[in-house]
Amino acid sequence: MVLAGLLLIPAIASCSESTTDKNATKPADNSFRIPSNTFFTAPYNKASSNKDTRIPDYETARTVFWRELYQDGGRTLYCQQHFGSSYNRGINIEHVFPASWMAYSLRCGKRNQCRVNSPEFNLIEADLHNLYPSRTDVNKARSNYQFTIIRGEQRYFGNCDFEFDERSRTAEPSPAARGRIARSMLYMSDEYDLYLKKKQKSLLQAWDKKYPPEQEEYRRNDRVEQLQGNRNPYIDSHRQ
């Protein structure tokens, strides 16, 4: 496909990231106030010849996420907690397919190393189909754990139906989140040839079938296409 030579992106707010989380899988808090700066153009080089007009790195994606994808607010992935369009303390961005798993598949080092030495990693990390708003505490608890069904109903986050087990390094999301999680992770694995364990992939495929998209997921897919030039076919497959 023909790629436009310039990508329109908003000015980026400076945000520090914590490197103390396990395997440096994610920043401690990606929530921030979006500046009302004017837009500017910057050159964009494709990391892969078969990609469309993708967002080149996570710093850019973070601004696009808050200012363009969730400019009117929304609900968090794991807890379905409503948040508004302005600064939301305690809400950040979740990589549903963890960044550390991306780094493992690409063999480019740890997350910060990959950002320096792998243009492909930067492209993958910035994919909006894999980015969802999350409560910061739940995002931290999920870490880079695999998803599963955990026996019992130990609620650590009040009314939020999210369980995790540090010993087995697993997490169980609510039924309301399972379909979106499945379609995000299956898309990422297919789109970028990222490794998924067989058992994990089978569970995600079952969740994709059992929990079909709701209207908001279809709308989000349309909007992501406008912002980065491609769709998640796992979402579209339910319309066929």
mmCIF file with all atom_site columns, C-alpha atoms in Angstrom, residues 34-149:
data_model
loop_
_atom_site.group_PDB
_atom_site.id
_atom_site.type_symbol
_atom_site.label_atom_id
_atom_site.label_alt_id
_atom_site.label_comp_id
_atom_site.label_asym_id
_atom_site.label_entity_id
_atom_site.label_seq_id
_atom_site.pdbx_PDB_ins_code
_atom_site.Cartn_x
_atom_site.Cartn_y
_atom_site.Cartn_z
_atom_site.occupancy
_atom_site.B_iso_or_equiv
_atom_site.pdbx_formal_charge
_atom_site.auth_seq_id
_atom_site.auth_comp_id
_atom_site.auth_asym_id
_atom_site.auth_atom_id
_atom_site.pdbx_PDB_model_num
ATOM 1   C CA . ILE A 1 34  ? -3.474  16.507  27.243 1.00 0.00 ? 34  ILE A CA 1
ATOM 2   C CA . PRO A 1 35  ? -1.958  19.848  26.199 1.00 0.00 ? 35  PRO A CA 1
ATOM 3   C CA . SER A 1 36  ? -3.923  22.127  23.891 1.00 0.00 ? 36  SER A CA 1
ATOM 4   C CA . ASN A 1 37  ? -0.888  22.717  21.673 1.00 0.00 ? 37  ASN A CA 1
ATOM 5   C CA . THR A 1 38  ? -1.195  23.166  17.965 1.00 0.00 ? 38  THR A CA 1
ATOM 6   C CA . PHE A 1 39  ? -0.539  20.170  15.751 1.00 0.00 ? 39  PHE A CA 1
ATOM 7   C CA . PHE A 1 40  ? 2.649   19.698  13.779 1.00 0.00 ? 40  PHE A CA 1
ATOM 8   C CA . THR A 1 41  ? 3.802   17.395  11.040 1.00 0.00 ? 41  THR A CA 1
ATOM 9   C CA . ALA A 1 42  ? 6.745   15.027  11.289 1.00 0.00 ? 42  ALA A CA 1
ATOM 10  C CA . PRO A 1 43  ? 8.278   12.524  8.869  1.00 0.00 ? 43  PRO A CA 1
ATOM 11  C CA . TYR A 1 44  ? 7.201   8.924   9.348  1.00 0.00 ? 44  TYR A CA 1
ATOM 12  C CA . ASN A 1 45  ? 9.236   5.941   8.234  1.00 0.00 ? 45  ASN A CA 1
ATOM 13  C CA . LYS A 1 46  ? 7.571   2.571   8.030  1.00 0.00 ? 46  LYS A CA 1
ATOM 14  C CA . ALA A 1 47  ? 9.133   -0.168  10.116 1.00 0.00 ? 47  ALA A CA 1
ATOM 15  C CA . SER A 1 48  ? 7.549   -2.784  7.877  1.00 0.00 ? 48  SER A CA 1
ATOM 16  C CA . SER A 1 49  ? 6.797   -2.565  4.185  1.00 0.00 ? 49  SER A CA 1
ATOM 17  C CA . ASN A 1 50  ? 3.327   -4.102  4.450  1.00 0.00 ? 50  ASN A CA 1
ATOM 18  C CA . LYS A 1 51  ? 1.907   -1.746  7.069  1.00 0.00 ? 51  LYS A CA 1
ATOM 19  C CA . ASP A 1 52  ? -0.444  1.146   6.534  1.00 0.00 ? 52  ASP A CA 1
ATOM 20  C CA . THR A 1 53  ? -0.084  4.592   8.089  1.00 0.00 ? 53  THR A CA 1
ATOM 21  C CA . ARG A 1 54  ? 0.702   3.348   11.589 1.00 0.00 ? 54  ARG A CA 1
ATOM 22  C CA . ILE A 1 55  ? 1.645   5.402   14.620 1.00 0.00 ? 55  ILE A CA 1
ATOM 23  C CA . PRO A 1 56  ? 5.445   5.274   14.864 1.00 0.00 ? 56  PRO A CA 1
ATOM 24  C CA . ASP A 1 57  ? 6.009   4.991   18.620 1.00 0.00 ? 57  ASP A CA 1
ATOM 25  C CA . TYR A 1 58  ? 4.308   4.734   21.987 1.00 0.00 ? 58  TYR A CA 1
ATOM 26  C CA . GLU A 1 59  ? 4.944   8.340   23.002 1.00 0.00 ? 59  GLU A CA 1
ATOM 27  C CA . THR A 1 60  ? 2.918   9.470   19.992 1.00 0.00 ? 60  THR A CA 1
ATOM 28  C CA . ALA A 1 61  ? 0.301   6.776   20.562 1.00 0.00 ? 61  ALA A CA 1
ATOM 29  C CA . ARG A 1 62  ? -0.239  7.945   24.134 1.00 0.00 ? 62  ARG A CA 1
ATOM 30  C CA . THR A 1 63  ? -1.209  11.415  22.989 1.00 0.00 ? 63  THR A CA 1
ATOM 31  C CA . VAL A 1 64  ? -3.402  10.103  20.175 1.00 0.00 ? 64  VAL A CA 1
ATOM 32  C CA . PHE A 1 65  ? -5.038  7.705   22.645 1.00 0.00 ? 65  PHE A CA 1
ATOM 33  C CA . TRP A 1 66  ? -6.165  10.391  25.080 1.00 0.00 ? 66  TRP A CA 1
ATOM 34  C CA . ARG A 1 67  ? -6.775  13.259  22.673 1.00 0.00 ? 67  ARG A CA 1
ATOM 35  C CA . GLU A 1 68  ? -8.299  11.425  19.722 1.00 0.00 ? 68  GLU A CA 1
ATOM 36  C CA . LEU A 1 69  ? -9.515  7.953   20.739 1.00 0.00 ? 69  LEU A CA 1
ATOM 37  C CA . TYR A 1 70  ? -10.862 8.799   24.207 1.00 0.00 ? 70  TYR A CA 1
ATOM 38  C CA . GLN A 1 71  ? -11.292 12.545  23.939 1.00 0.00 ? 71  GLN A CA 1
ATOM 39  C CA . ASP A 1 72  ? -14.867 12.198  25.233 1.00 0.00 ? 72  ASP A CA 1
ATOM 40  C CA . GLY A 1 73  ? -13.965 9.777   28.009 1.00 0.00 ? 73  GLY A CA 1
ATOM 41  C CA . GLY A 1 74  ? -15.140 6.177   28.206 1.00 0.00 ? 74  GLY A CA 1
ATOM 42  C CA . ARG A 1 75  ? -14.992 3.108   30.426 1.00 0.00 ? 75  ARG A CA 1
ATOM 43  C CA . THR A 1 76  ? -11.990 1.157   31.665 1.00 0.00 ? 76  THR A CA 1
ATOM 44  C CA . LEU A 1 77  ? -11.308 -2.292  30.269 1.00 0.00 ? 77  LEU A CA 1
ATOM 45  C CA . TYR A 1 78  ? -11.229 -4.432  33.399 1.00 0.00 ? 78  TYR A CA 1
ATOM 46  C CA . CYS A 1 79  ? -13.645 -2.629  35.717 1.00 0.00 ? 79  CYS A CA 1
ATOM 47  C CA . GLN A 1 80  ? -16.001 -0.846  33.273 1.00 0.00 ? 80  GLN A CA 1
ATOM 48  C CA . GLN A 1 81  ? -15.426 2.274   35.358 1.00 0.00 ? 81  GLN A CA 1
ATOM 49  C CA . HIS A 1 82  ? -16.527 5.501   33.703 1.00 0.00 ? 82  HIS A CA 1
ATOM 50  C CA . PHE A 1 83  ? -14.018 8.314   33.251 1.00 0.00 ? 83  PHE A CA 1
ATOM 51  C CA . GLY A 1 84  ? -14.421 11.766  31.771 1.00 0.00 ? 84  GLY A CA 1
ATOM 52  C CA . SER A 1 85  ? -12.693 13.647  28.994 1.00 0.00 ? 85  SER A CA 1
ATOM 53  C CA . SER A 1 86  ? -10.380 15.690  31.228 1.00 0.00 ? 86  SER A CA 1
ATOM 54  C CA . TYR A 1 87  ? -7.494  14.570  33.444 1.00 0.00 ? 87  TYR A CA 1
ATOM 55  C CA . ASN A 1 88  ? -8.333  11.306  35.189 1.00 0.00 ? 88  ASN A CA 1
ATOM 56  C CA . ARG A 1 89  ? -6.168  10.446  38.152 1.00 0.00 ? 89  ARG A CA 1
ATOM 57  C CA . GLY A 1 90  ? -5.882  6.699   38.626 1.00 0.00 ? 90  GLY A CA 1
ATOM 58  C CA . ILE A 1 91  ? -6.550  5.828   34.964 1.00 0.00 ? 91  ILE A CA 1
ATOM 59  C CA . ASN A 1 92  ? -3.742  4.817   32.614 1.00 0.00 ? 92  ASN A CA 1
ATOM 60  C CA . ILE A 1 93  ? -3.093  2.777   29.462 1.00 0.00 ? 93  ILE A CA 1
ATOM 61  C CA . GLU A 1 94  ? -2.972  -1.003  29.406 1.00 0.00 ? 94  GLU A CA 1
ATOM 62  C CA . HIS A 1 95  ? -1.102  -3.000  26.779 1.00 0.00 ? 95  HIS A CA 1
ATOM 63  C CA . VAL A 1 96  ? -3.434  -5.993  26.640 1.00 0.00 ? 96  VAL A CA 1
ATOM 64  C CA . PHE A 1 97  ? -0.750  -7.996  24.824 1.00 0.00 ? 97  PHE A CA 1
ATOM 65  C CA . PRO A 1 98  ? 2.108   -7.117  27.216 1.00 0.00 ? 98  PRO A CA 1
ATOM 66  C CA . ALA A 1 99  ? 5.100   -5.185  25.948 1.00 0.00 ? 99  ALA A CA 1
ATOM 67  C CA . SER A 1 100 ? 7.454   -7.706  27.552 1.00 0.00 ? 100 SER A CA 1
ATOM 68  C CA . TRP A 1 101 ? 5.869   -10.460 25.427 1.00 0.00 ? 101 TRP A CA 1
ATOM 69  C CA . MET A 1 102 ? 6.482   -8.339  22.323 1.00 0.00 ? 102 MET A CA 1
ATOM 70  C CA . ALA A 1 103 ? 10.137  -7.941  23.297 1.00 0.00 ? 103 ALA A CA 1
ATOM 71  C CA . TYR A 1 104 ? 10.445  -11.673 23.871 1.00 0.00 ? 104 TYR A CA 1
ATOM 72  C CA . SER A 1 105 ? 9.087   -12.475 20.402 1.00 0.00 ? 105 SER A CA 1
ATOM 73  C CA . LEU A 1 106 ? 11.343  -9.926  18.720 1.00 0.00 ? 106 LEU A CA 1
ATOM 74  C CA . ARG A 1 107 ? 14.436  -10.881 20.759 1.00 0.00 ? 107 ARG A CA 1
ATOM 75  C CA . CYS A 1 108 ? 15.349  -7.196  21.023 1.00 0.00 ? 108 CYS A CA 1
ATOM 76  C CA . GLY A 1 109 ? 16.114  -7.058  24.759 1.00 0.00 ? 109 GLY A CA 1
ATOM 77  C CA . LYS A 1 110 ? 14.002  -5.470  27.484 1.00 0.00 ? 110 LYS A CA 1
ATOM 78  C CA . ARG A 1 111 ? 11.399  -2.829  26.770 1.00 0.00 ? 111 ARG A CA 1
ATOM 79  C CA . ASN A 1 112 ? 13.619  0.228   26.935 1.00 0.00 ? 112 ASN A CA 1
ATOM 80  C CA . GLN A 1 113 ? 16.327  -1.528  24.923 1.00 0.00 ? 113 GLN A CA 1
ATOM 81  C CA . CYS A 1 114 ? 13.811  -2.463  22.252 1.00 0.00 ? 114 CYS A CA 1
ATOM 82  C CA . ARG A 1 115 ? 12.655  1.140   21.986 1.00 0.00 ? 115 ARG A CA 1
ATOM 83  C CA . VAL A 1 116 ? 16.204  2.107   21.080 1.00 0.00 ? 116 VAL A CA 1
ATOM 84  C CA . ASN A 1 117 ? 17.225  -0.726  18.773 1.00 0.00 ? 117 ASN A CA 1
ATOM 85  C CA . SER A 1 118 ? 14.000  -1.987  17.169 1.00 0.00 ? 118 SER A CA 1
ATOM 86  C CA . PRO A 1 119 ? 11.793  0.204   14.942 1.00 0.00 ? 119 PRO A CA 1
ATOM 87  C CA . GLU A 1 120 ? 9.472   -2.793  14.649 1.00 0.00 ? 120 GLU A CA 1
ATOM 88  C CA . PHE A 1 121 ? 8.993   -2.911  18.424 1.00 0.00 ? 121 PHE A CA 1
ATOM 89  C CA . ASN A 1 122 ? 8.118   0.794   18.480 1.00 0.00 ? 122 ASN A CA 1
ATOM 90  C CA . LEU A 1 123 ? 5.484   0.239   15.808 1.00 0.00 ? 123 LEU A CA 1
ATOM 91  C CA . ILE A 1 124 ? 3.993   -2.758  17.613 1.00 0.00 ? 124 ILE A CA 1
ATOM 92  C CA . GLU A 1 125 ? 3.984   -1.071  21.028 1.00 0.00 ? 125 GLU A CA 1
ATOM 93  C CA . ALA A 1 126 ? 2.051   1.872   19.561 1.00 0.00 ? 126 ALA A CA 1
ATOM 94  C CA . ASP A 1 127 ? -0.770  -0.158  17.994 1.00 0.00 ? 127 ASP A CA 1
ATOM 95  C CA . LEU A 1 128 ? -4.041  1.318   19.261 1.00 0.00 ? 128 LEU A CA 1
ATOM 96  C CA . HIS A 1 129 ? -5.902  -1.968  18.837 1.00 0.00 ? 129 HIS A CA 1
ATOM 97  C CA . ASN A 1 130 ? -3.881  -3.222  21.808 1.00 0.00 ? 130 ASN A CA 1
ATOM 98  C CA . LEU A 1 131 ? -4.246  -0.154  24.042 1.00 0.00 ? 131 LEU A CA 1
ATOM 99  C CA . TYR A 1 132 ? -7.148  0.210   26.486 1.00 0.00 ? 132 TYR A CA 1
ATOM 100 C CA . PRO A 1 133 ? -7.847  2.499   29.456 1.00 0.00 ? 133 PRO A CA 1
ATOM 101 C CA . SER A 1 134 ? -7.428  0.804   32.820 1.00 0.00 ? 134 SER A CA 1
ATOM 102 C CA . ARG A 1 135 ? -7.500  1.631   36.482 1.00 0.00 ? 135 ARG A CA 1
ATOM 103 C CA . THR A 1 136 ? -3.854  2.072   37.426 1.00 0.00 ? 136 THR A CA 1
ATOM 104 C CA . ASP A 1 137 ? -4.017  -0.335  40.366 1.00 0.00 ? 137 ASP A CA 1
ATOM 105 C CA . VAL A 1 138 ? -5.628  -3.067  38.283 1.00 0.00 ? 138 VAL A CA 1
ATOM 106 C CA . ASN A 1 139 ? -3.176  -2.509  35.442 1.00 0.00 ? 139 ASN A CA 1
ATOM 107 C CA . LYS A 1 140 ? -0.286  -2.918  37.886 1.00 0.00 ? 140 LYS A CA 1
ATOM 108 C CA . ALA A 1 141 ? -1.808  -6.097  39.355 1.00 0.00 ? 141 ALA A CA 1
ATOM 109 C CA . ARG A 1 142 ? -2.271  -7.636  35.925 1.00 0.00 ? 142 ARG A CA 1
ATOM 110 C CA . SER A 1 143 ? 1.445   -6.973  35.186 1.00 0.00 ? 143 SER A CA 1
ATOM 111 C CA . ASN A 1 144 ? 2.332   -9.273  32.281 1.00 0.00 ? 144 ASN A CA 1
ATOM 112 C CA . TYR A 1 145 ? 0.388   -12.253 33.629 1.00 0.00 ? 145 TYR A CA 1
ATOM 113 C CA . GLN A 1 146 ? -1.384  -14.732 31.386 1.00 0.00 ? 146 GLN A CA 1
ATOM 114 C CA . PHE A 1 147 ? -5.167  -14.822 31.481 1.00 0.00 ? 147 PHE A CA 1
ATOM 115 C CA . THR A 1 148 ? -6.994  -17.814 32.900 1.00 0.00 ? 148 THR A CA 1
ATOM 116 C CA . ILE A 1 149 ? -9.934  -18.778 35.122 1.00 0.00 ? 149 ILE A CA 1
#
